[in-house]
Coordinates of C-alpha atoms in Angstrom, one line a residue:
M22 CA -65.2 18.9 -10.8
L23 CA -62.7 21.6 -8.8
E24 CA -60.0 20.0 -9.9
L25 CA -61.1 20.1 -13.6
F26 CA -61.3 23.7 -13.6
E27 CA -58.4 24.1 -11.9
I28 CA -56.0 22.6 -14.9
I29 CA -58.2 23.9 -17.6
G30 CA -57.0 27.1 -15.7
I31 CA -53.9 26.4 -15.6
G32 CA -53.6 25.3 -19.3
L33 CA -55.4 28.9 -20.4
V34 CA -53.0 30.6 -18.7
T35 CA -50.1 28.6 -20.1
L36 CA -51.1 28.6 -24.0
L37 CA -52.8 32.1 -24.4
P38 CA -49.7 34.2 -23.9
L39 CA -48.2 32.1 -26.5
A40 CA -51.3 31.9 -28.9
N41 CA -51.7 35.3 -28.3
P42 CA -55.1 35.7 -30.4
L43 CA -55.0 39.8 -30.6
T44 CA -51.5 39.1 -32.6
A45 CA -53.0 37.2 -35.3
V46 CA -56.2 39.7 -35.5
A47 CA -53.4 42.1 -36.9
L48 CA -52.1 39.5 -39.0
F49 CA -55.2 38.6 -40.3
L50 CA -56.8 42.1 -41.0
S51 CA -53.3 42.8 -43.4
L52 CA -53.8 39.6 -45.3
T53 CA -57.6 40.2 -45.7
E54 CA -57.8 43.4 -47.2
D55 CA -58.8 42.5 -49.7
M56 CA -61.4 40.1 -49.2
N57 CA -64.8 40.0 -48.8
Q58 CA -67.0 39.4 -45.2
K59 CA -67.9 35.6 -46.2
T60 CA -64.9 34.9 -47.2
R61 CA -62.9 36.3 -44.0
N62 CA -65.7 34.4 -41.9
Q63 CA -64.8 31.1 -43.5
Q64 CA -61.1 31.6 -43.0
A65 CA -61.9 32.4 -38.8
L66 CA -63.5 29.4 -38.9
M67 CA -61.0 27.8 -40.7
A68 CA -57.9 29.2 -38.9
G69 CA -60.2 27.8 -35.5
V70 CA -60.2 24.5 -36.6
Y71 CA -57.2 23.9 -38.0
V72 CA -55.5 25.7 -34.4
F73 CA -57.3 22.8 -32.5
I74 CA -56.6 20.2 -34.9
I75 CA -52.4 21.5 -34.6
M76 CA -52.7 21.1 -30.9
I77 CA -55.5 17.8 -30.5
V78 CA -52.1 15.9 -32.4
T79 CA -49.3 17.6 -30.4
W80 CA -50.9 16.8 -27.3
Y81 CA -51.3 12.7 -28.5
A82 CA -48.1 12.4 -30.7
G83 CA -45.9 14.8 -29.0
Q84 CA -44.9 11.7 -26.7
I85 CA -44.7 9.1 -29.7
V86 CA -42.2 11.6 -31.6
M87 CA -40.1 11.7 -27.9
N88 CA -39.2 8.6 -27.8
T89 CA -38.9 7.9 -31.5
F90 CA -36.2 10.2 -31.1
G91 CA -35.0 8.9 -27.7
I92 CA -35.8 13.4 -26.4
S93 CA -36.3 13.4 -22.8
V94 CA -38.4 15.0 -20.7
P95 CA -35.6 17.5 -19.2
G96 CA -34.0 18.0 -22.7
L97 CA -37.5 19.4 -24.4
R98 CA -38.5 21.1 -21.2
I99 CA -34.8 23.0 -22.0
A100 CA -35.5 23.2 -25.5
G101 CA -39.1 24.2 -25.3
G102 CA -37.5 26.9 -23.0
L103 CA -35.1 28.1 -25.4
I104 CA -38.0 29.0 -27.8
V105 CA -40.8 30.3 -26.0
C106 CA -38.0 32.9 -24.2
F107 CA -37.2 33.2 -27.8
I108 CA -40.3 34.1 -29.0
G109 CA -40.9 35.9 -25.5
F110 CA -38.0 38.8 -26.7
Q111 CA -39.1 38.8 -29.8
M112 CA -42.0 40.1 -28.8
L113 CA -40.7 42.7 -26.0
F114 CA -38.1 43.7 -28.7
P115 CA -39.3 43.8 -32.0
V116 CA -36.8 43.9 -34.9
K117 CA -39.4 43.6 -38.1
K118 CA -42.7 44.7 -38.2
L119 CA -45.7 42.7 -39.1
H120 CA -45.7 43.1 -42.8
E121 CA -42.0 42.1 -43.1
V122 CA -42.2 38.6 -41.6
P123 CA -41.2 36.4 -44.3
E124 CA -44.0 34.1 -43.9
V125 CA -46.6 36.9 -44.0
H126 CA -44.6 38.6 -46.7
S127 CA -45.0 35.3 -49.2
V128 CA -48.5 35.0 -48.1
T129 CA -49.9 38.8 -49.3
A130 CA -47.5 38.0 -52.5
E131 CA -49.7 35.2 -53.2
L132 CA -53.0 37.1 -51.7
K133 CA -52.1 39.5 -54.6
K134 CA -52.0 36.7 -57.6
E135 CA -55.1 34.8 -56.7
P136 CA -57.4 37.0 -54.0
D137 CA -58.8 33.3 -52.7
T138 CA -55.6 32.2 -51.8
N139 CA -56.1 30.0 -48.3
I140 CA -54.4 31.8 -45.0
A141 CA -56.4 29.5 -42.9
F142 CA -53.3 27.4 -42.4
V143 CA -50.2 28.9 -43.2
P144 CA -49.7 31.9 -41.5
L145 CA -52.7 31.9 -39.2
A146 CA -53.1 28.5 -37.4
M147 CA -49.3 27.6 -38.0
P148 CA -47.0 29.6 -37.1
G149 CA -49.1 32.8 -36.5
T150 CA -51.0 30.8 -33.2
A151 CA -50.0 27.6 -33.1
G152 CA -46.1 27.6 -33.9
P153 CA -43.1 25.6 -32.2
G154 CA -43.6 27.7 -28.9
T155 CA -46.9 26.5 -28.4
I156 CA -45.8 22.8 -29.6
A157 CA -43.1 22.8 -27.8
M158 CA -45.8 23.6 -24.5
I159 CA -48.0 21.2 -25.2
I160 CA -45.5 18.3 -25.6
S161 CA -43.7 19.3 -22.7
N162 CA -47.2 19.8 -20.3
A163 CA -48.4 16.2 -21.9
S164 CA -45.0 14.4 -20.6
A165 CA -45.3 16.7 -17.3
I166 CA -48.5 15.5 -16.4
K167 CA -48.3 12.1 -17.3
Q168 CA -44.9 11.4 -14.4
P169 CA -46.0 9.6 -11.2
T170 CA -45.0 12.2 -9.7
V171 CA -48.1 14.1 -10.9
H172 CA -51.5 13.3 -9.3
I173 CA -54.6 13.9 -11.4
S174 CA -57.6 12.2 -12.1
E175 CA -57.3 10.1 -15.4
W176 CA -60.6 11.1 -16.6
I177 CA -59.2 14.8 -15.8
I178 CA -55.8 14.3 -18.1
Y179 CA -58.5 13.1 -20.6
V180 CA -61.5 16.1 -20.7
A181 CA -59.3 19.0 -19.7
P182 CA -56.8 19.2 -22.5
V183 CA -59.6 19.0 -25.1
V184 CA -61.8 21.7 -23.4
V185 CA -58.5 24.0 -22.9
F186 CA -57.5 23.7 -26.5
L187 CA -61.1 24.0 -27.5
I188 CA -61.4 27.5 -25.9
V189 CA -57.8 28.8 -27.4
S190 CA -59.2 27.9 -31.2
V191 CA -62.6 29.5 -29.9
L192 CA -61.4 32.4 -28.8
L193 CA -58.7 32.9 -32.2
W194 CA -62.1 32.4 -34.3
V195 CA -64.3 34.9 -31.9
S196 CA -61.3 37.5 -32.2
L197 CA -61.0 37.8 -35.8
R198 CA -64.2 37.8 -36.7
S199 CA -64.3 40.8 -34.4
S200 CA -61.3 41.8 -35.6
M201 CA -62.5 44.9 -37.2
V202 CA -64.2 45.8 -33.9
I203 CA -60.8 45.1 -31.7
M204 CA -59.0 47.0 -34.0
R205 CA -61.0 50.4 -33.3
I206 CA -61.5 50.2 -29.6
I207 CA -57.9 49.2 -28.8
G208 CA -55.9 50.1 -32.2
N209 CA -52.4 48.9 -33.2
S210 CA -50.9 50.4 -30.0
G211 CA -53.4 48.3 -28.2
V212 CA -52.2 45.0 -29.6
Q213 CA -48.8 45.9 -29.4
A214 CA -48.9 46.8 -25.5
I215 CA -50.4 43.7 -25.3
S216 CA -47.9 41.8 -27.4
R217 CA -45.2 43.3 -25.1
L218 CA -47.0 42.4 -22.2
M219 CA -47.9 38.9 -23.2
G220 CA -43.5 38.3 -24.9
F221 CA -42.6 39.8 -21.2
L222 CA -44.8 36.6 -19.5
L223 CA -43.4 34.4 -22.2
V224 CA -39.9 35.5 -21.2
C225 CA -40.7 34.3 -17.5
M226 CA -41.9 31.3 -18.4
G227 CA -39.4 30.5 -20.7
V228 CA -36.8 30.8 -17.6
Q229 CA -39.0 28.5 -15.8
F230 CA -39.1 25.4 -18.0
I231 CA -35.4 25.7 -17.8
I232 CA -35.0 26.0 -14.6
N233 CA -37.2 22.9 -14.1
G234 CA -35.7 21.1 -17.0
S235 CA -32.1 21.6 -15.2
L236 CA -33.0 20.9 -12.1
D237 CA -34.4 17.4 -13.6
I238 CA -31.0 16.8 -14.8
A239 CA -29.2 17.5 -11.7
T240 CA -32.0 14.9 -9.5
S241 CA -31.1 12.2 -12.2
I242 CA -27.6 12.7 -11.7
H243 CA -27.7 12.6 -7.8

């Protein structure tokens, strides 16, 4: 049981900086300003459900995609590391304001034409929460955890990912439901500060991914 909690903790530490529910809060508020409370709550719930589905499908189908396209684990780690680094640098040194991001701009335009537009999947779930970096991280971890050198109980491999994805999805849902309260407490500057901290962690994680992938290649050559 202790091993299960340890793996869940590692999974949350790995995914939360990428998912970053607090950033989704600012995005959610900017897109739902013309919606009533009932519609907001529905969008928040659906966003959480979509994120969970995306993560589960990625975890179980990612290896199949890798095998189909002949992608190696070291190659995935290096590519995933580059993506995570890129996202981290964007969070550390943002060059665009939230409303200027293309996905947000297009959805905002749709909302003006049709206030009932569904924003739960795009952009809240993807790419807002379960974006390319999150997907690359999940596929990489799914490949790594099944390596012969990793000694983890088989039942934990099946249970832990589902629990981690469920916790991340619930945290997103709670954050979106409480978006007004969160913004009143920490404000936009607080969200930006947390986003920069998460960005720094992502850069560190991305660099480590690239190092691990490079070491795997070096080991296989020898």
